[in-house]
Amino acid sequence: MRRRHPTARPPALGVLPGADERRLPRTLHPLAWWVWALALATAVSRTNNPLLLFLVLAVLGYVIGMRRTEAPWARGFKYYLYLALTVVAIRVLFRAVFATGITPHDHFLFSLPHIPTPDWYAGIQLGGPVSLEAVLSAAIDGLRLACMLCCIGAANTLANPKRALRVLPGALYELGVAVTVSISVAPQLVQSVQRVHRARRLRAGRTKGLRALRGVVVPVLEDALERSLRLAAAMDSRGYGRAGSATKASRRLTGALMLLGMCGLCAGAYGLLDASTPAFLGLPALAAGAVLCVAGLRLGGRRVTRTAYRPDPWRFEEWAVAACGVLSAVLLFAGAGFDAAELNPSLYPLSWPSLPLVPTAAILLAGAAGFLAPPPLPTTAPQAAPRVPARRPEKATAK
């Protein structure tokens, strides 16, 4: 048994077990987690390699397991996984039902009843033969969308949605209040499911099966909506989302700048993704749209004056977490050091996909946020176990 040195200091009160004791636990800036998650979702959109997609899911699980708190919104990542599995299943089902035929090189699996379609519906048939290549293609497409959903779920799990509202620009404050209230439905839903399930177990009710599901859905939805509406009423009574005074010309100018800026961002993103578009639809349109959006936010933020109590700091850890996600997306989009075909392997001929070194390192770099971020704050301080005094042995008495 290893004994601790008598001069060693005990762990600090309030530090989570297993956390790095050299750093004080604190809440990371919510914007850093959102930048990391959105950048990783952007990197996911670049590849169809199933090995890289499963690696992204593993990285998300590692980071959430390391830096998740005990808050209600931090317990809902498993429901995002259920949603991801549902997306994959629906994608495979639609590909099997709305088949487009098979080629002589496909591996036949089974055949569904064929339903004839009119001539103007050419190109798509209902039912018919289903091949292994079609099922794998649909599963991989669904897996990529599932990974992107899990990235958004990781941001909702790691970042406090109410604290994220405080860092929004003044022009987006009203929209941020609505988004915060809508986002709070998911954490409240998770908490309501756990509370109703616990109540049914205490009352010796059914906890599994279709009858249990019907008895849980209505109380859960009612409780979650009621708590979210109570939050909205509390925020409205405290003055959240007040527009203040602004002239009609200022509102129109702000709306025009934001609308033109969003159009520029959409055109720039389309130009970057499609190589056949003109050159001015790429980076120039993206830069012009960003400038117009920033100008609109600055102009619209002047009419909203608010203060922040104890604003979240932006320190080295925030820069490190955000940089991990951004560098991962940049490495996958740059295409340097690897063949771009390795990101989207072909199913013809059917073979096991390769694992390219540079994209793998880029995704693992995003996983470095798990130990670069500070340890999370505990909800309650751990209480020391009470010492039980040792009982003295009773002396034997002579009879």
GROMACS .gro file of C-alpha atoms in nm:
model
  399
    1MET     CA    1   0.000   0.000   0.000
    2ARG     CA    2   0.144   0.336  -0.105
    3ARG     CA    3   0.160   0.591   0.178
    4ARG     CA    4   0.151   0.964   0.120
    5HIS     CA    5   0.440   1.173   0.239
    6PRO     CA    6   0.356   1.349   0.571
    7THR     CA    7   0.446   1.692   0.423
    8ALA     CA    8   0.226   1.649   0.112
    9ARG     CA    9  -0.071   1.881   0.088
   10PRO     CA   10  -0.422   1.735   0.066
   11PRO     CA   11  -0.626   1.809  -0.247
   12ALA     CA   12  -0.799   2.145  -0.248
   13LEU     CA   13  -1.159   2.154  -0.132
   14GLY     CA   14  -1.398   2.166  -0.426
   15VAL     CA   15  -1.166   2.008  -0.683
   16LEU     CA   16  -1.324   1.721  -0.871
   17PRO     CA   17  -1.168   1.379  -0.812
   18GLY     CA   18  -0.912   1.304  -1.082
   19ALA     CA   19  -0.886   1.667  -1.195
   20ASP     CA   20  -0.556   1.837  -1.255
   21GLU     CA   21  -0.471   1.987  -0.916
   22ARG     CA   22  -0.220   2.230  -1.068
   23ARG     CA   23  -0.507   2.432  -1.222
   24LEU     CA   24  -0.799   2.580  -1.036
   25PRO     CA   25  -1.138   2.462  -1.161
   26ARG     CA   26  -1.343   2.727  -1.340
   27THR     CA   27  -1.607   2.758  -1.610
   28LEU     CA   28  -1.467   2.790  -1.959
   29HIS     CA   29  -1.601   3.071  -2.175
   30PRO     CA   30  -1.907   2.934  -2.361
   31LEU     CA   31  -1.798   3.095  -2.687
   32ALA     CA   32  -1.478   2.887  -2.682
   33TRP     CA   33  -1.677   2.564  -2.670
   34TRP     CA   34  -1.905   2.680  -2.952
   35VAL     CA   35  -1.611   2.779  -3.173
   36TRP     CA   36  -1.450   2.440  -3.106
   37ALA     CA   37  -1.770   2.246  -3.180
   38LEU     CA   38  -1.864   2.440  -3.494
   39ALA     CA   39  -1.511   2.411  -3.632
   40LEU     CA   40  -1.514   2.036  -3.571
   41ALA     CA   41  -1.854   2.012  -3.744
   42THR     CA   42  -1.702   2.201  -4.038
   43ALA     CA   43  -1.420   1.948  -4.050
   44VAL     CA   44  -1.675   1.664  -4.045
   45SER     CA   45  -1.852   1.811  -4.349
   46ARG     CA   46  -1.530   1.765  -4.545
   47THR     CA   47  -1.507   1.385  -4.523
   48ASN     CA   48  -1.711   1.070  -4.586
   49ASN     CA   49  -1.447   0.835  -4.445
   50PRO     CA   50  -1.627   0.623  -4.183
   51LEU     CA   51  -1.308   0.566  -3.984
   52LEU     CA   52  -1.256   0.940  -3.944
   53LEU     CA   53  -1.623   0.989  -3.855
   54PHE     CA   54  -1.605   0.727  -3.581
   55LEU     CA   55  -1.286   0.893  -3.460
   56VAL     CA   56  -1.476   1.222  -3.433
   57LEU     CA   57  -1.741   1.052  -3.217
   58ALA     CA   58  -1.467   0.910  -2.995
   59VAL     CA   59  -1.308   1.255  -2.959
   60LEU     CA   60  -1.644   1.407  -2.865
   61GLY     CA   61  -1.701   1.138  -2.605
   62TYR     CA   62  -1.354   1.191  -2.456
   63VAL     CA   63  -1.386   1.570  -2.430
   64ILE     CA   64  -1.735   1.552  -2.282
   65GLY     CA   65  -1.629   1.286  -2.034
   66MET     CA   66  -1.335   1.500  -1.921
   67ARG     CA   67  -1.496   1.844  -1.900
   68ARG     CA   68  -1.867   1.784  -1.844
   69THR     CA   69  -2.031   1.939  -1.538
   70GLU     CA   70  -2.323   1.812  -1.331
   71ALA     CA   71  -2.565   2.077  -1.462
   72PRO     CA   72  -2.898   1.965  -1.615
   73TRP     CA   73  -2.794   2.063  -1.969
   74ALA     CA   74  -2.475   1.853  -1.935
   75ARG     CA   75  -2.669   1.526  -1.911
   76GLY     CA   76  -2.831   1.529  -2.252
   77PHE     CA   77  -2.551   1.413  -2.481
   78LYS     CA   78  -2.679   1.055  -2.483
   79TYR     CA   79  -3.006   1.181  -2.628
   80TYR     CA   80  -2.811   1.342  -2.911
   81LEU     CA   81  -2.656   1.000  -2.970
   82TYR     CA   82  -3.003   0.847  -2.989
   83LEU     CA   83  -3.099   1.118  -3.239
   84ALA     CA   84  -2.785   1.043  -3.440
   85LEU     CA   85  -2.873   0.673  -3.458
   86THR     CA   86  -3.224   0.768  -3.568
   87VAL     CA   87  -3.084   0.984  -3.847
   88VAL     CA   88  -2.867   0.698  -3.975
   89ALA     CA   89  -3.159   0.454  -3.963
   90ILE     CA   90  -3.392   0.691  -4.148
   91ARG     CA   91  -3.128   0.759  -4.413
   92VAL     CA   92  -3.077   0.387  -4.476
   93LEU     CA   93  -3.452   0.323  -4.480
   94PHE     CA   94  -3.517   0.597  -4.736
   95ARG     CA   95  -3.234   0.475  -4.954
   96ALA     CA   96  -3.375   0.121  -4.947
   97VAL     CA   97  -3.734   0.228  -5.021
   98PHE     CA   98  -3.662   0.500  -5.278
   99ALA     CA   99  -3.413   0.291  -5.471
  100THR     CA  100  -3.242   0.401  -5.791
  101GLY     CA  101  -3.156   0.054  -5.916
  102ILE     CA  102  -2.836  -0.146  -5.895
  103THR     CA  103  -2.547  -0.197  -6.132
  104PRO     CA  104  -2.399  -0.531  -6.240
  105HIS     CA  105  -2.104  -0.467  -6.004
  106ASP     CA  106  -2.322  -0.427  -5.692
  107HIS     CA  107  -2.365  -0.695  -5.428
  108PHE     CA  108  -2.734  -0.789  -5.410
  109LEU     CA  109  -2.883  -0.810  -5.059
  110PHE     CA  110  -3.262  -0.837  -5.087
  111SER     CA  111  -3.554  -0.710  -5.291
  112LEU     CA  112  -3.855  -0.505  -5.181
  113PRO     CA  113  -4.196  -0.508  -5.352
  114HIS     CA  114  -4.182  -0.276  -5.650
  115ILE     CA  115  -4.446  -0.005  -5.690
  116PRO     CA  116  -4.478   0.140  -6.043
  117THR     CA  117  -4.440   0.518  -6.076
  118PRO     CA  118  -4.551   0.760  -6.353
  119ASP     CA  119  -4.319   0.872  -6.630
  120TRP     CA  120  -4.268   1.222  -6.489
  121TYR     CA  121  -4.132   1.051  -6.174
  122ALA     CA  122  -3.850   0.891  -6.371
  123GLY     CA  123  -3.519   0.826  -6.203
  124ILE     CA  124  -3.665   0.716  -5.870
  125GLN     CA  125  -3.851   0.395  -5.805
  126LEU     CA  126  -4.036   0.268  -5.500
  127GLY     CA  127  -3.904  -0.066  -5.388
  128GLY     CA  128  -3.699  -0.307  -5.591
  129PRO     CA  129  -3.358  -0.465  -5.541
  130VAL     CA  130  -3.130  -0.327  -5.270
  131SER     CA  131  -2.754  -0.360  -5.289
  132LEU     CA  132  -2.484  -0.355  -5.023
  133GLU     CA  133  -2.318  -0.052  -5.182
  134ALA     CA  134  -2.641   0.150  -5.162
  135VAL     CA  135  -2.691   0.063  -4.795
  136LEU     CA  136  -2.331   0.150  -4.707
  137SER     CA  137  -2.349   0.477  -4.899
  138ALA     CA  138  -2.666   0.579  -4.716
  139ALA     CA  139  -2.522   0.475  -4.379
  140ILE     CA  140  -2.205   0.679  -4.435
  141ASP     CA  141  -2.404   0.987  -4.542
  142GLY     CA  142  -2.623   0.951  -4.236
  143LEU     CA  143  -2.317   0.902  -4.016
  144ARG     CA  144  -2.168   1.230  -4.137
  145LEU     CA  145  -2.489   1.418  -4.055
  146ALA     CA  146  -2.504   1.235  -3.721
  147CYS     CA  147  -2.151   1.350  -3.636
  148MET     CA  148  -2.246   1.710  -3.712
  149LEU     CA  149  -2.550   1.680  -3.484
  150CYS     CA  150  -2.330   1.536  -3.210
  151CYS     CA  151  -2.091   1.831  -3.245
  152ILE     CA  152  -2.380   2.069  -3.180
  153GLY     CA  153  -2.488   1.845  -2.893
  154ALA     CA  154  -2.137   1.862  -2.746
  155ALA     CA  155  -2.151   2.244  -2.752
  156ASN     CA  156  -2.488   2.237  -2.574
  157THR     CA  157  -2.349   1.989  -2.322
  158LEU     CA  158  -2.027   2.174  -2.239
  159ALA     CA  159  -2.137   2.539  -2.265
  160ASN     CA  160  -2.385   2.704  -2.033
  161PRO     CA  161  -2.662   2.844  -2.261
  162LYS     CA  162  -2.752   3.120  -2.015
  163ARG     CA  163  -2.392   3.239  -1.989
  164ALA     CA  164  -2.363   3.230  -2.367
  165LEU     CA  165  -2.645   3.485  -2.384
  166ARG     CA  166  -2.427   3.744  -2.209
  167VAL     CA  167  -2.157   3.741  -2.478
  168LEU     CA  168  -2.394   3.803  -2.769
  169PRO     CA  169  -2.376   4.143  -2.941
  170GLY     CA  170  -2.640   4.394  -2.848
  171ALA     CA  171  -2.804   4.373  -3.190
  172LEU     CA  172  -2.870   4.000  -3.141
  173TYR     CA  173  -2.981   4.025  -2.780
  174GLU     CA  174  -3.355   3.983  -2.847
  175LEU     CA  175  -3.284   3.686  -3.073
  176GLY     CA  176  -3.047   3.546  -2.812
  177VAL     CA  177  -3.319   3.556  -2.546
  178ALA     CA  178  -3.553   3.356  -2.770
  179VAL     CA  179  -3.278   3.109  -2.859
  180THR     CA  180  -3.180   3.069  -2.493
  181VAL     CA  181  -3.537   2.995  -2.392
  182SER     CA  182  -3.575   2.745  -2.679
  183ILE     CA  183  -3.242   2.579  -2.599
  184SER     CA  184  -3.342   2.547  -2.235
  185VAL     CA  185  -3.627   2.316  -2.339
  186ALA     CA  186  -3.382   2.031  -2.411
  187PRO     CA  187  -3.205   2.040  -2.069
  188GLN     CA  188  -3.539   2.079  -1.893
  189LEU     CA  189  -3.670   1.785  -2.095
  190VAL     CA  190  -3.381   1.566  -1.978
  191GLN     CA  191  -3.433   1.672  -1.618
  192SER     CA  192  -3.806   1.612  -1.643
  193VAL     CA  193  -3.751   1.261  -1.784
  194GLN     CA  194  -3.527   1.173  -1.491
  195ARG     CA  195  -3.768   1.321  -1.236
  196VAL     CA  196  -4.078   1.149  -1.379
  197HIS     CA  197  -3.892   0.818  -1.414
  198ARG     CA  198  -3.778   0.841  -1.051
  199ALA     CA  199  -4.132   0.918  -0.936
  200ARG     CA  200  -4.274   0.619  -1.124
  201ARG     CA  201  -4.016   0.391  -0.967
  202LEU     CA  202  -4.106   0.516  -0.619
  203ARG     CA  203  -4.473   0.447  -0.692
  204ALA     CA  204  -4.394   0.098  -0.821
  205GLY     CA  205  -4.519   0.185  -1.167
  206ARG     CA  206  -4.411   0.037  -1.497
  207THR     CA  207  -4.072   0.171  -1.606
  208LYS     CA  208  -4.040  -0.019  -1.936
  209GLY     CA  209  -4.261  -0.089  -2.233
  210LEU     CA  210  -4.516   0.105  -2.435
  211ARG     CA  211  -4.746   0.171  -2.138
  212ALA     CA  212  -4.460   0.331  -1.946
  213LEU     CA  213  -4.377   0.547  -2.248
  214ARG     CA  214  -4.734   0.674  -2.275
  215GLY     CA  215  -4.739   0.752  -1.904
  216VAL     CA  216  -4.411   0.945  -1.920
  217VAL     CA  217  -4.442   1.150  -2.241
  218VAL     CA  218  -4.730   1.380  -2.137
  219PRO     CA  219  -4.595   1.470  -1.787
  220VAL     CA  220  -4.247   1.524  -1.928
  221LEU     CA  221  -4.358   1.758  -2.206
  222GLU     CA  222  -4.589   1.950  -1.975
  223ASP     CA  223  -4.320   1.993  -1.709
  224ALA     CA  224  -4.047   2.095  -1.957
  225LEU     CA  225  -4.267   2.353  -2.133
  226GLU     CA  226  -4.390   2.492  -1.804
  227ARG     CA  227  -4.036   2.539  -1.672
  228SER     CA  228  -3.921   2.701  -1.999
  229LEU     CA  229  -4.217   2.941  -2.000
  230ARG     CA  230  -4.143   3.023  -1.637
  231LEU     CA  231  -3.786   3.106  -1.739
  232ALA     CA  232  -3.913   3.328  -2.022
  233ALA     CA  233  -4.148   3.513  -1.786
  234ALA     CA  234  -3.869   3.564  -1.534
  235MET     CA  235  -3.634   3.699  -1.801
  236ASP     CA  236  -3.902   3.930  -1.939
  237SER     CA  237  -3.985   4.066  -1.593
  238ARG     CA  238  -3.618   4.152  -1.539
  239GLY     CA  239  -3.595   4.352  -1.860
  240TYR     CA  240  -3.423   4.100  -2.086
  241GLY     CA  241  -3.465   4.170  -2.455
  242ARG     CA  242  -3.576   4.531  -2.422
  243ALA     CA  243  -3.517   4.708  -2.752
  244GLY     CA  244  -3.472   5.056  -2.606
  245SER     CA  245  -3.494   5.367  -2.820
  246ALA     CA  246  -3.396   5.355  -3.186
  247THR     CA  247  -3.502   5.557  -3.486
  248LYS     CA  248  -3.678   5.403  -3.782
  249ALA     CA  249  -3.387   5.487  -4.012
  250SER     CA  250  -3.141   5.314  -3.778
  251ARG     CA  251  -3.351   4.997  -3.774
  252ARG     CA  252  -3.380   4.995  -4.152
  253LEU     CA  253  -3.007   5.051  -4.200
  254THR     CA  254  -2.923   4.777  -3.952
  255GLY     CA  255  -3.159   4.533  -4.123
  256ALA     CA  256  -3.022   4.614  -4.468
  257LEU     CA  257  -2.661   4.566  -4.355
  258MET     CA  258  -2.741   4.234  -4.188
  259LEU     CA  259  -2.940   4.109  -4.488
  260LEU     CA  260  -2.668   4.201  -4.739
  261GLY     CA  261  -2.402   4.059  -4.509
  262MET     CA  262  -2.580   3.724  -4.477
  263CYS     CA  263  -2.625   3.709  -4.855
  264GLY     CA  264  -2.254   3.776  -4.896
  265LEU     CA  265  -2.165   3.500  -4.647
  266CYS     CA  266  -2.392   3.251  -4.827
  267ALA     CA  267  -2.248   3.342  -5.167
  268GLY     CA  268  -1.893   3.319  -5.035
  269ALA     CA  269  -1.952   2.979  -4.876
  270TYR     CA  270  -2.108   2.851  -5.199
  271GLY     CA  271  -1.813   2.986  -5.398
  272LEU     CA  272  -1.563   2.811  -5.173
  273LEU     CA  273  -1.745   2.478  -5.193
  274ASP     CA  274  -1.802   2.484  -5.571
  275ALA     CA  275  -1.487   2.519  -5.781
  276SER     CA  276  -1.683   2.597  -6.099
  277THR     CA  277  -1.815   2.932  -5.970
  278PRO     CA  278  -1.648   3.266  -6.056
  279ALA     CA  279  -1.356   3.380  -5.843
  280PHE     CA  280  -1.539   3.678  -5.690
  281LEU     CA  281  -1.795   3.443  -5.528
  282GLY     CA  282  -1.527   3.288  -5.304
  283LEU     CA  283  -1.317   3.474  -5.051
  284PRO     CA  284  -1.408   3.828  -5.175
  285ALA     CA  285  -1.781   3.770  -5.124
  286LEU     CA  286  -1.717   3.600  -4.789
  287ALA     CA  287  -1.500   3.890  -4.668
  288ALA     CA  288  -1.751   4.152  -4.787
  289GLY     CA  289  -2.037   3.969  -4.615
  290ALA     CA  290  -1.839   3.946  -4.290
  291VAL     CA  291  -1.764   4.321  -4.299
  292LEU     CA  292  -2.130   4.409  -4.359
  293CYS     CA  293  -2.245   4.178  -4.076
  294VAL     CA  294  -1.996   4.331  -3.833
  295ALA     CA  295  -2.108   4.682  -3.933
  296GLY     CA  296  -2.472   4.587  -3.882
  297LEU     CA  297  -2.399   4.435  -3.540
  298ARG     CA  298  -2.205   4.742  -3.432
  299LEU     CA  299  -2.478   4.978  -3.547
  300GLY     CA  300  -2.756   4.774  -3.394
  301GLY     CA  301  -2.570   4.729  -3.066
  302ARG     CA  302  -2.563   5.101  -2.996
  303ARG     CA  303  -2.933   5.105  -2.901
  304VAL     CA  304  -2.895   4.832  -2.638
  305THR     CA  305  -2.709   4.930  -2.322
  306ARG     CA  306  -2.651   4.658  -2.068
  307THR     CA  307  -2.399   4.563  -1.804
  308ALA     CA  308  -2.249   4.226  -1.720
  309TYR     CA  309  -2.193   4.106  -1.365
  310ARG     CA  310  -1.868   3.912  -1.343
  311PRO     CA  311  -1.805   3.872  -1.716
  312ASP     CA  312  -1.649   3.546  -1.829
  313PRO     CA  313  -1.274   3.586  -1.882
  314TRP     CA  314  -1.102   3.494  -2.207
  315ARG     CA  315  -0.762   3.349  -2.118
  316PHE     CA  316  -0.508   3.109  -2.257
  317GLU     CA  317  -0.734   2.808  -2.209
  318GLU     CA  318  -1.008   2.965  -2.422
  319TRP     CA  319  -0.761   3.043  -2.701
  320ALA     CA  320  -0.623   2.688  -2.682
  321VAL     CA  321  -0.965   2.518  -2.699
  322ALA     CA  322  -1.085   2.734  -2.987
  323ALA     CA  323  -0.756   2.688  -3.174
  324CYS     CA  324  -0.782   2.308  -3.146
  325GLY     CA  325  -1.109   2.305  -3.337
  326VAL     CA  326  -1.012   2.572  -3.590
  327LEU     CA  327  -0.679   2.406  -3.673
  328SER     CA  328  -0.855   2.074  -3.721
  329ALA     CA  329  -1.090   2.227  -3.979
  330VAL     CA  330  -0.806   2.416  -4.151
  331LEU     CA  331  -0.594   2.102  -4.187
  332LEU     CA  332  -0.878   1.906  -4.343
  333PHE     CA  333  -0.971   2.187  -4.584
  334ALA     CA  334  -0.610   2.265  -4.679
  335GLY     CA  335  -0.550   1.917  -4.821
  336ALA     CA  336  -0.174   1.934  -4.763
  337GLY     CA  337   0.013   1.614  -4.688
  338PHE     CA  338  -0.256   1.368  -4.797
  339ASP     CA  339  -0.464   1.270  -5.095
  340ALA     CA  340  -0.807   1.435  -5.104
  341ALA     CA  341  -0.957   1.106  -5.229
  342GLU     CA  342  -0.877   0.951  -4.889
  343LEU     CA  343  -1.135   1.178  -4.728
  344ASN     CA  344  -1.409   1.046  -4.957
  345PRO     CA  345  -1.327   0.682  -5.037
  346SER     CA  346  -1.519   0.519  -5.319
  347LEU     CA  347  -1.736   0.213  -5.275
  348TYR     CA  348  -1.645   0.081  -5.621
  349PRO     CA  349  -1.470  -0.153  -5.581
  350LEU     CA  350  -1.589  -0.236  -5.232
  351SER     CA  351  -1.286  -0.226  -4.999
  352TRP     CA  352  -1.186  -0.125  -4.648
  353PRO     CA  353  -1.116   0.252  -4.628
  354SER     CA  354  -0.770   0.376  -4.537
  355LEU     CA  355  -0.692   0.596  -4.238
  356PRO     CA  356  -0.490   0.898  -4.361
  357LEU     CA  357  -0.228   1.026  -4.118
  358VAL     CA  358  -0.278   1.405  -4.143
  359PRO     CA  359  -0.662   1.405  -4.105
  360THR     CA  360  -0.629   1.161  -3.815
  361ALA     CA  361  -0.380   1.392  -3.644
  362ALA     CA  362  -0.610   1.687  -3.710
  363ILE     CA  363  -0.907   1.518  -3.543
  364LEU     CA  364  -0.691   1.406  -3.250
  365LEU     CA  365  -0.575   1.767  -3.220
  366ALA     CA  366  -0.937   1.865  -3.161
  367GLY     CA  367  -0.944   1.608  -2.879
  368ALA     CA  368  -0.662   1.798  -2.706
  369ALA     CA  369  -0.932   2.035  -2.578
  370GLY     CA  370  -1.016   1.766  -2.321
  371PHE     CA  371  -0.705   1.839  -2.116
  372LEU     CA  372  -0.630   2.195  -2.228
  373ALA     CA  373  -0.959   2.320  -2.083
  374PRO     CA  374  -0.962   2.385  -1.708
  375PRO     CA  375  -1.136   2.138  -1.476
  376PRO     CA  376  -1.508   2.215  -1.437
  377LEU     CA  377  -1.650   2.362  -1.121
  378PRO     CA  378  -1.818   2.106  -0.894
  379THR     CA  379  -2.180   2.161  -0.804
  380THR     CA  380  -2.125   2.084  -0.436
  381ALA     CA  381  -1.811   2.056  -0.232
  382PRO     CA  382  -1.726   1.699  -0.132
  383GLN     CA  383  -1.795   1.632   0.229
  384ALA     CA  384  -1.544   1.446   0.436
  385ALA     CA  385  -1.661   1.120   0.582
  386PRO     CA  386  -1.724   1.148   0.957
  387ARG     CA  387  -1.467   0.979   1.174
  388VAL     CA  388  -1.602   0.695   1.382
  389PRO     CA  389  -1.422   0.671   1.714
  390ALA     CA  390  -1.259   0.338   1.777
  391ARG     CA  391  -1.422   0.128   2.038
  392ARG     CA  392  -1.208   0.028   2.329
  393PRO     CA  393  -1.191  -0.344   2.400
  394GLU     CA  394  -1.389  -0.443   2.705
  395LYS     CA  395  -1.192  -0.586   2.992
  396ALA     CA  396  -1.273  -0.934   3.099
  397THR     CA  397  -1.413  -0.956   3.454
  398ALA     CA  398  -1.347  -1.251   3.676
  399LYS     CA  399  -1.650  -1.427   3.809
   0.00000   0.00000   0.00000
